[in-house]
């Protein structure tokens, strides 16, 4: 889901990261790109405007900092803002030793009945004893629909052929308690035209059965209208959480996710398909991370900072002046190792040159070889690699169990890294280093 906005935002980030300098024009372009993508995902205009203004003004005031950290900053700012507009993290964990009743409300066709079955399966898997109640007396065949779905997830469905939805819900509750169930999901009716009477019925239902949680189900394809719908329900009933459905194949999903959260209610689940397994706990941070393609970018940035901090000032100065030795090279490789597998890093940092997995594999295999080669070097050689001639190369290769070509390649990589270090104003793991390594890996 959200493939388009995902691609668009990642392209915007890549464009920024590939810039040599992050000047005012680059920041403005980045912000414009983001605006366009979010608007296309149907995120509310005002939300998009506020979000981009905030990112822009922060980046413009922080422009004096080094280019790379500004790029990082741009990504974290975007990530933080996206998390913010989707509301905070929330989760439901009903107690297992007590009865817990969930009331599903929402307008016609929003996906309540389908979601009831999904939720039943979700909780059954977690070990709850689940019962479903069909408290919909309006929709023809409402019971049959839920019964079929209930059967498919091996969950019993309660229903009565009477003209009182509140009574059905209450009777069902009593029935399931007597059957030892500890989690009851009540599916209700949805009506399109008479929203007022629907809201009234839901309020009466709530008062009578006092659910532990009222979940409002919103159709994700309605985009920004989600805001008014969520607000109307939140005013009448005790909406404790939101469910946004039909996020599969809609370009408007961003509207529902952000508009719904804007009402102050937390999105607990999203659903992206008609099958009973198409249910997902919603986490704004995970979601934003996925959209921006960064896995856990915060963790990564922390690690990068940690790695940076580990180079002491004296070493940094020496390397920057071009006096790097093999020990320093070892430390650099070590730090890259700490960042985790290269493929992961590349995924986490959008904008790094796109690299084939195979190429990265080569780099990683090389790293292993290089470590062996470095082990086979003497202290003198490490401090001054210039003394390494053909006979030393032969000896080192034999000691490390590699070919002489491998040793030459490693020395080559070292020379390249030395050059980069000399030119880099600030020492860090950056795309230049990775590019160099790629080159070495494929040679
Ligand atoms: N593509 C897609 N379709 C969905 C999803 N959830 C529900 N649907 C479909 O949407 C239609 C309406 O779903 P229902 O679960 O019957 O909706 P409802 O809220 O119970 O509707 P009423 O009972 O009439 O108020 C059905 O055809 C579902 O299969 C989803 O996440 N993705
Ligand atoms: Mg229904």
Coordinates of C-alpha atoms and ligand atoms in Angstrom, one line a residue:
X1 CA 0.0 0.0 0.0
X2 CA 1.0 3.6 -0.5
X3 CA 3.5 2.6 -3.1
X4 CA 3.2 5.9 -4.9
X5 CA 3.7 8.2 -2.0
X6 CA 6.5 5.9 -0.8
X7 CA 8.3 6.1 -4.1
X8 CA 7.7 9.9 -4.3
X9 CA 9.0 10.6 -0.9
X10 CA 12.0 8.4 -1.3
X11 CA 12.9 10.0 -4.6
X12 CA 12.7 13.4 -2.9
X13 CA 15.1 12.2 -0.2
X14 CA 17.4 10.7 -2.6
X15 CA 17.5 13.8 -4.6
X16 CA 18.5 15.8 -1.5
X17 CA 21.1 13.4 -0.4
X18 CA 22.7 13.3 -3.8
X19 CA 23.2 17.1 -3.8
X20 CA 26.7 18.3 -3.1
X21 CA 25.6 21.2 -1.0
X22 CA 22.4 21.7 0.8
X23 CA 21.7 25.4 0.1
X24 CA 18.5 27.3 0.3
X25 CA 17.4 26.3 -3.2
X26 CA 18.0 22.6 -2.3
X27 CA 16.0 22.9 0.9
X28 CA 13.1 24.6 -0.9
X29 CA 13.1 22.0 -3.7
X30 CA 13.1 19.2 -1.1
X31 CA 10.1 20.8 0.7
X32 CA 8.2 21.3 -2.6
X33 CA 8.8 17.7 -3.5
X34 CA 7.4 16.5 -0.2
X35 CA 4.4 18.8 -0.4
X36 CA 3.6 17.5 -3.9
X37 CA 3.8 13.8 -2.7
X38 CA 1.8 14.3 0.4
X39 CA -0.9 16.2 -1.4
X40 CA -1.1 13.4 -3.9
X41 CA -1.7 11.0 -1.1
X42 CA -4.6 13.2 -0.1
X43 CA -3.2 14.5 3.1
X44 CA -5.0 17.7 4.1
X45 CA -3.7 20.9 2.6
X46 CA -3.3 22.6 5.9
X47 CA -1.5 19.7 7.4
X48 CA 0.9 19.5 4.5
X49 CA 1.5 23.3 4.6
X50 CA 2.2 23.3 8.4
X51 CA 4.4 20.3 8.1
X52 CA 6.5 21.6 5.2
X53 CA 6.8 25.1 6.7
X54 CA 8.1 23.6 9.9
X55 CA 10.7 21.5 8.1
X56 CA 11.7 24.3 5.9
X57 CA 12.2 26.9 8.6
X58 CA 14.2 24.4 10.8
X59 CA 16.5 23.4 7.9
X60 CA 17.0 27.0 6.8
X61 CA 18.1 28.1 10.3
X62 CA 20.4 25.1 10.7
X63 CA 21.9 25.5 7.3
X64 CA 25.3 26.5 8.7
X65 CA 25.9 23.0 9.8
X66 CA 27.8 20.6 7.6
X67 CA 26.0 19.3 4.5
X68 CA 25.8 15.7 5.5
X69 CA 24.3 16.3 8.9
X70 CA 21.8 18.7 7.3
X71 CA 20.7 15.9 5.0
X72 CA 20.3 13.6 8.0
X73 CA 18.4 16.3 9.7
X74 CA 16.0 16.7 6.8
X75 CA 15.1 13.1 6.9
X76 CA 14.6 13.0 10.7
X77 CA 12.5 16.1 10.6
X78 CA 10.3 14.6 7.9
X79 CA 10.1 11.4 9.8
X80 CA 9.2 13.1 13.0
X81 CA 6.5 15.3 11.4
X82 CA 5.0 12.3 9.7
X83 CA 4.8 10.4 12.9
X84 CA 3.2 13.5 14.5
X85 CA 0.4 13.9 12.0
X86 CA -0.5 10.2 12.2
X87 CA -1.1 10.5 16.0
X88 CA 0.8 8.7 18.7
X89 CA 1.5 5.1 19.2
X90 CA -1.3 3.1 20.8
X91 CA -2.1 -0.6 21.4
X92 CA -4.8 -2.6 23.0
X93 CA -4.0 -5.4 25.4
X94 CA -7.2 -6.6 26.9
X95 CA -6.8 -8.6 30.2
X96 CA -7.2 -12.3 29.7
X97 CA -8.7 -13.0 33.1
X98 CA -11.7 -10.6 32.6
X99 CA -14.4 -10.1 30.0
X100 CA -13.5 -7.5 27.4
X101 CA -16.1 -6.2 25.0
X102 CA -15.3 -4.4 21.8
X103 CA -18.0 -2.5 20.0
X104 CA -17.4 -1.8 16.3
X105 CA -19.1 1.3 14.9
X106 CA -18.9 3.0 11.6
X107 CA -21.0 4.0 8.6
X108 CA -22.4 1.7 6.0
X109 CA -19.8 -0.2 4.0
X110 CA -16.9 1.0 6.0
X111 CA -15.8 -2.6 6.7
X112 CA -17.1 -3.3 10.2
X113 CA -18.3 -6.9 9.5
X114 CA -15.2 -7.9 7.6
X115 CA -13.1 -6.3 10.3
X116 CA -15.0 -8.1 13.1
X117 CA -13.8 -11.4 11.7
X118 CA -10.3 -10.2 11.2
X119 CA -10.2 -9.0 14.8
X120 CA -11.7 -12.3 16.0
X121 CA -8.8 -14.2 14.3
X122 CA -6.3 -11.7 15.6
X123 CA -7.3 -12.2 19.2
X124 CA -7.9 -15.9 18.9
X125 CA -4.3 -16.3 17.8
X126 CA -3.3 -14.4 20.9
X127 CA -5.1 -16.9 23.0
X128 CA -8.3 -15.2 23.8
X129 CA -11.7 -17.0 23.7
X130 CA -13.6 -14.9 21.2
X131 CA -17.3 -14.6 20.5
X132 CA -18.9 -12.5 17.7
X133 CA -22.3 -10.8 18.0
X134 CA -24.3 -9.6 15.0
X135 CA -26.2 -6.6 16.3
X136 CA -27.2 -5.4 12.8
X137 CA -30.9 -5.4 12.2
X138 CA -30.9 -3.3 9.1
X139 CA -28.7 -5.0 6.5
X140 CA -30.4 -7.9 4.9
X141 CA -28.3 -11.0 5.3
X142 CA -26.1 -9.3 7.9
X143 CA -26.1 -12.4 10.1
X144 CA -25.3 -14.8 7.2
X145 CA -22.4 -12.5 6.2
X146 CA -20.9 -12.6 9.7
X147 CA -21.7 -16.2 10.2
X148 CA -19.8 -17.2 7.0
X149 CA -16.9 -15.0 8.1
X150 CA -17.1 -16.3 11.7
X151 CA -16.9 -19.9 10.4
X152 CA -13.9 -19.1 8.4
X153 CA -12.1 -18.0 11.5
X154 CA -13.6 -20.7 13.7
X155 CA -15.5 -18.2 15.9
X156 CA -19.0 -18.6 17.1
X157 CA -21.5 -15.9 16.0
X158 CA -24.5 -14.9 18.2
X159 CA -27.6 -13.5 16.6
X160 CA -31.4 -13.3 17.3
X161 CA -34.2 -12.6 14.9
X162 CA -35.6 -9.7 16.8
X163 CA -36.0 -6.0 16.0
X164 CA -33.8 -4.7 18.8
X165 CA -30.1 -4.4 18.2
X166 CA -29.3 -3.4 21.7
X167 CA -31.1 -6.4 23.1
X168 CA -29.3 -8.7 20.7
X169 CA -26.0 -7.3 21.9
X170 CA -26.9 -7.7 25.6
X171 CA -28.3 -11.2 25.1
X172 CA -25.2 -12.1 23.2
X173 CA -23.0 -10.8 25.9
X174 CA -24.8 -13.0 28.5
X175 CA -24.6 -16.0 26.2
X176 CA -20.9 -15.8 25.6
X177 CA -20.2 -15.1 29.3
X178 CA -22.0 -18.4 30.0
X179 CA -19.8 -20.0 27.4
X180 CA -16.6 -18.8 29.1
X181 CA -15.6 -16.4 26.4
X182 CA -13.3 -13.5 27.5
X183 CA -13.4 -11.3 24.4
X184 CA -16.6 -10.3 22.7
X185 CA -16.8 -8.3 19.4
X186 CA -20.0 -6.6 18.6
X187 CA -20.7 -5.9 14.9
X188 CA -23.3 -3.1 14.4
X189 CA -25.3 -1.7 11.6
X190 CA -24.2 1.2 9.4
X191 CA -26.5 3.5 7.6
X192 CA -25.5 6.0 5.0
X193 CA -28.2 8.6 4.8
X194 CA -29.5 8.7 8.4
X195 CA -26.2 9.4 10.2
X196 CA -28.0 11.0 13.1
X197 CA -30.1 8.0 13.9
X198 CA -27.1 5.7 13.5
X199 CA -25.2 7.8 16.0
X200 CA -28.1 7.7 18.4
X201 CA -28.4 4.0 18.2
X202 CA -24.7 3.6 18.8
X203 CA -24.9 5.8 21.9
X204 CA -27.8 3.8 23.3
X205 CA -25.9 0.6 22.5
X206 CA -22.8 1.9 24.3
X207 CA -24.9 3.0 27.3
X208 CA -26.5 -0.4 27.5
X209 CA -23.7 -2.8 27.0
X210 CA -20.9 -0.6 28.3
X211 CA -18.1 -1.9 26.0
X212 CA -14.5 -1.7 27.2
X213 CA -13.6 -0.3 23.8
X214 CA -15.5 1.4 21.0
X215 CA -13.6 1.1 17.8
X216 CA -14.6 3.4 14.9
X217 CA -14.1 1.8 11.5
X218 CA -13.4 4.3 8.7
X219 CA -13.1 3.5 5.0
X220 CA -9.6 4.6 3.9
X221 CA -10.8 5.5 0.4
X222 CA -12.9 8.5 1.6
X223 CA -9.7 10.5 2.2
X224 CA -10.2 13.8 4.0
X225 CA -13.8 13.2 4.8
X226 CA -12.5 10.9 7.4
X227 CA -12.0 13.9 9.7
X228 CA -15.7 14.9 9.9
X229 CA -16.8 11.3 10.2
X230 CA -14.4 10.6 13.1
X231 CA -15.4 13.9 14.7
X232 CA -19.1 13.1 14.5
X233 CA -18.6 9.7 16.1
X234 CA -16.2 11.0 18.7
X235 CA -18.8 13.6 19.8
X236 CA -21.6 11.1 20.2
X237 CA -19.8 7.9 21.4
X238 CA -16.7 7.1 23.4
X239 CA -14.4 6.3 20.5
X240 CA -11.4 4.7 22.0
X241 CA -9.6 3.9 18.8
X242 CA -9.8 4.0 15.0
X243 CA -9.5 1.4 12.3
X244 CA -8.8 2.5 8.8
X245 CA -9.8 0.0 6.2
X246 CA -9.3 -0.5 2.5
X247 CA -5.9 1.0 2.4
X248 CA -5.0 -1.5 -0.3
X249 CA -5.0 0.2 -3.7
X250 CA -6.2 3.6 -2.6
X251 CA -4.2 6.7 -3.3
X252 CA -6.2 8.6 -0.7
X253 CA -5.1 6.6 2.3
X254 CA -2.9 9.4 3.6
X255 CA -6.1 11.5 4.0
X256 CA -7.8 9.0 6.3
X257 CA -4.7 8.3 8.3
X258 CA -3.9 11.9 9.0
X259 CA -7.4 13.3 9.2
X260 CA -8.5 10.6 11.5
X261 CA -5.6 11.1 13.8
X262 CA -6.3 14.8 13.8
X263 CA -9.4 14.2 15.8
X264 CA -7.2 13.1 18.6
X265 CA -8.2 9.5 18.4
X266 CA -5.5 6.9 17.9
X267 CA -5.4 4.6 14.9
X268 CA -5.1 1.1 16.4
X269 CA -5.4 -1.0 13.2
X270 CA -5.4 -0.7 9.5
X271 CA -6.7 -3.2 7.1
X272 CA -5.5 -3.6 3.6
X273 CA -7.5 -6.3 1.9
X274 CA -10.6 -8.4 2.1
X275 CA -9.0 -11.5 3.5
X276 CA -9.3 -12.3 7.2
X277 CA -5.5 -12.0 7.5
X278 CA -5.4 -8.5 6.1
X279 CA -5.2 -6.7 9.4
X280 CA -2.3 -4.9 10.8
X281 CA -1.6 -3.2 14.1
X282 CA -0.9 0.4 13.3
X283 CA 2.3 2.1 14.5
X284 CA 2.9 5.7 13.2
X285 CA 6.7 5.3 13.7
X286 CA 6.9 2.0 11.9
X287 CA 4.6 3.2 9.2
X288 CA 6.6 6.5 8.6
X289 CA 9.8 4.5 8.6
X290 CA 8.5 2.1 6.0
X291 CA 7.1 4.9 3.8
X292 CA 10.4 6.7 4.0
X293 CA 12.2 3.4 3.5
X294 CA 14.5 3.7 6.4
X295 CA 13.9 0.8 8.7
X296 CA 14.9 2.2 12.0
X297 CA 16.5 5.4 10.9
X298 CA 16.8 6.7 14.4
X299 CA 18.8 3.7 15.5
X300 CA 21.0 4.0 12.5
X301 CA 21.7 7.7 13.0
X302 CA 22.5 7.0 16.7
X303 CA 24.9 4.3 15.5
X304 CA 26.6 6.6 13.0
X305 CA 27.0 9.2 15.7
X306 CA 28.5 6.7 18.0
X307 CA 30.9 5.5 15.4
X308 CA 31.9 9.0 14.7
X309 CA 32.5 9.7 18.4
X310 CA 34.8 6.7 18.6
X311 CA 37.4 8.4 16.5
X312 CA 39.4 10.5 18.8
X313 CA 40.4 14.0 17.8
X314 CA 44.0 13.3 17.4
X315 CA 43.3 10.4 15.0
X316 CA 40.8 12.4 13.1
X317 CA 43.3 15.2 12.7
X318 CA 46.0 12.9 11.6
X319 CA 43.7 11.2 9.0
X320 CA 42.5 14.5 7.7
X321 CA 46.1 15.6 7.1
X322 CA 46.6 12.5 5.0
X323 CA 48.7 10.5 7.5
X324 CA 46.3 7.6 7.8
X325 CA 47.8 4.2 8.5
X326 CA 46.4 0.7 8.4
X327 CA 45.4 0.8 12.0
X328 CA 43.1 3.7 11.2
X329 CA 41.8 1.8 8.2
X330 CA 41.1 -1.2 10.5
X331 CA 39.1 1.1 12.9
X332 CA 37.1 2.5 9.9
X333 CA 36.2 -1.0 8.7
X334 CA 35.4 -2.0 12.2
X335 CA 32.9 0.9 12.6
X336 CA 31.2 0.0 9.3
X337 CA 30.9 -3.5 10.7
X338 CA 29.2 -2.1 13.8
X339 CA 26.6 -0.5 11.6
X340 CA 25.4 -3.9 10.5
X341 CA 25.3 -5.6 7.2
X342 CA 25.9 -3.2 4.4
X343 CA 22.6 -4.1 2.6
X344 CA 20.8 -3.0 5.7
X345 CA 22.6 0.3 5.9
X346 CA 21.8 1.0 2.3
X347 CA 18.2 0.4 2.9
X348 CA 18.2 2.5 5.9
X349 CA 19.7 5.5 4.3
X350 CA 17.6 6.5 1.4
X351 CA 19.7 8.3 -1.1
X352 CA 22.8 6.1 -0.8
X353 CA 23.7 4.9 -4.2
X354 CA 21.5 2.0 -5.2
X355 CA 23.6 -1.1 -5.0
X356 CA 23.0 -4.6 -6.1
X357 CA 22.9 -7.1 -3.3
X358 CA 25.6 -9.1 -5.1
X359 CA 27.9 -6.1 -5.2
X360 CA 27.5 -5.6 -1.5
X361 CA 28.1 -9.2 -0.9
X362 CA 31.4 -8.8 -2.6
X363 CA 32.3 -5.8 -0.5
X364 CA 31.4 -7.8 2.6
X365 CA 33.5 -10.8 1.5
X366 CA 36.3 -8.4 0.8
X367 CA 36.0 -6.9 4.3
X368 CA 36.6 -10.4 5.8
X369 CA 39.6 -10.9 3.6
X370 CA 40.9 -7.5 4.4
X371 CA 40.7 -8.3 8.1
X372 CA 42.7 -11.4 7.6
X373 CA 45.2 -9.5 5.5
X374 CA 45.6 -6.9 8.2
X375 CA 46.2 -9.6 10.8
X376 CA 49.0 -11.0 8.7
X377 CA 50.8 -7.6 8.6
X378 CA 53.6 -6.5 10.9
X379 CA 53.4 -3.5 13.1
X380 CA 55.9 -1.7 10.9
X381 CA 53.9 -2.4 7.8
X382 CA 50.7 -1.2 9.4
X383 CA 52.2 2.1 10.5
X384 CA 53.9 2.7 7.2
X385 CA 52.3 0.7 4.4
X386 CA 54.7 2.3 1.9
X387 CA 57.3 -0.2 2.8
X388 CA 55.2 -3.0 1.5
X389 CA 56.8 -4.3 -1.7
X390 CA 56.3 -7.4 -3.8
X391 CA 58.0 -9.8 -1.4
X392 CA 56.1 -8.5 1.6
X393 CA 52.8 -8.8 -0.4
X394 CA 53.7 -12.5 -1.1
X395 CA 54.4 -13.1 2.6
X396 CA 51.2 -11.3 3.7
X397 CA 49.1 -13.2 1.2
X398 CA 50.4 -16.5 2.3
X399 CA 49.9 -15.7 6.0
X400 CA 46.3 -14.6 5.4
X401 CA 45.5 -17.4 3.1
X402 CA 44.5 -15.1 0.2
X403 CA 46.0 -14.3 -3.2
X404 CA 48.5 -11.5 -3.8
X405 CA 45.8 -9.8 -5.9
X406 CA 43.6 -9.6 -2.8
X407 CA 46.4 -7.9 -0.8
X408 CA 46.9 -5.4 -3.6
X409 CA 43.2 -4.7 -3.7
X410 CA 43.1 -4.1 0.0
X411 CA 46.1 -1.7 -0.2
X412 CA 44.3 0.0 -3.0
X413 CA 41.1 0.4 -1.0
X414 CA 43.3 1.8 1.8
X415 CA 44.8 4.4 -0.5
X416 CA 41.4 5.4 -1.7
X417 CA 40.1 5.7 1.8
X418 CA 43.1 7.8 2.8
X419 CA 42.4 10.2 -0.1
X420 CA 38.8 10.5 1.0
X421 CA 39.7 11.1 4.6
X422 CA 42.1 13.8 3.5
X423 CA 39.4 15.6 1.6
X424 CA 36.5 15.0 4.0
X425 CA 36.0 18.0 6.3
X426 CA 34.2 15.9 8.8
X427 CA 34.9 12.2 9.3
X428 CA 32.0 10.1 8.8
X429 CA 30.6 7.1 7.1
X430 CA 29.3 8.7 4.0
X431 CA 28.2 7.9 0.5
X432 CA 31.6 8.6 -0.9
X433 CA 33.2 6.0 1.2
X434 CA 30.5 3.5 0.2
X435 CA 30.9 4.4 -3.4
X436 CA 34.6 3.8 -3.2
X437 CA 34.0 0.4 -1.5
X438 CA 31.6 -0.5 -4.2
X439 CA 34.2 0.2 -6.8
X440 CA 36.7 -1.9 -4.9
X441 CA 34.2 -4.7 -4.4
X442 CA 33.5 -5.0 -8.1
X443 CA 37.1 -4.7 -9.3
Ligands
LIG1 N1 -10.3 -3.9 -0.6 C1 -10.7 -4.0 0.6 N2 -12.0 -4.3 0.8 C2 -12.5 -4.3 2.0 C3 -11.7 -4.1 3.2 N3 -12.5 -4.3 4.3 C4 -13.7 -4.5 3.8 N4 -13.8 -4.5 2.5 C5 -14.9 -4.8 1.6 O1 -15.8 -3.7 1.8 C6 -17.2 -4.1 1.6 C7 -18.0 -3.7 2.9 O2 -17.5 -4.4 4.0 P1 -18.3 -4.8 5.2 O3 -17.4 -5.4 6.2 O4 -19.5 -5.5 4.8 O5 -18.7 -3.3 5.7 P2 -19.7 -3.0 6.9 O6 -19.2 -1.8 7.6 O7 -20.0 -4.1 7.7 O8 -21.0 -2.6 6.1 P3 -22.5 -2.4 6.6 O9 -22.8 -3.6 7.4 O10 -23.4 -2.3 5.4 O11 -22.5 -1.2 7.4 C8 -17.1 -5.6 1.5 O12 -17.2 -5.9 0.1 C9 -15.7 -6.0 2.0 O13 -15.2 -7.2 1.4 C10 -10.3 -3.8 2.9 O14 -9.5 -3.6 3.8 N5 -9.9 -3.8 1.6
LIG2 MG1 -21.8 -5.0 8.3

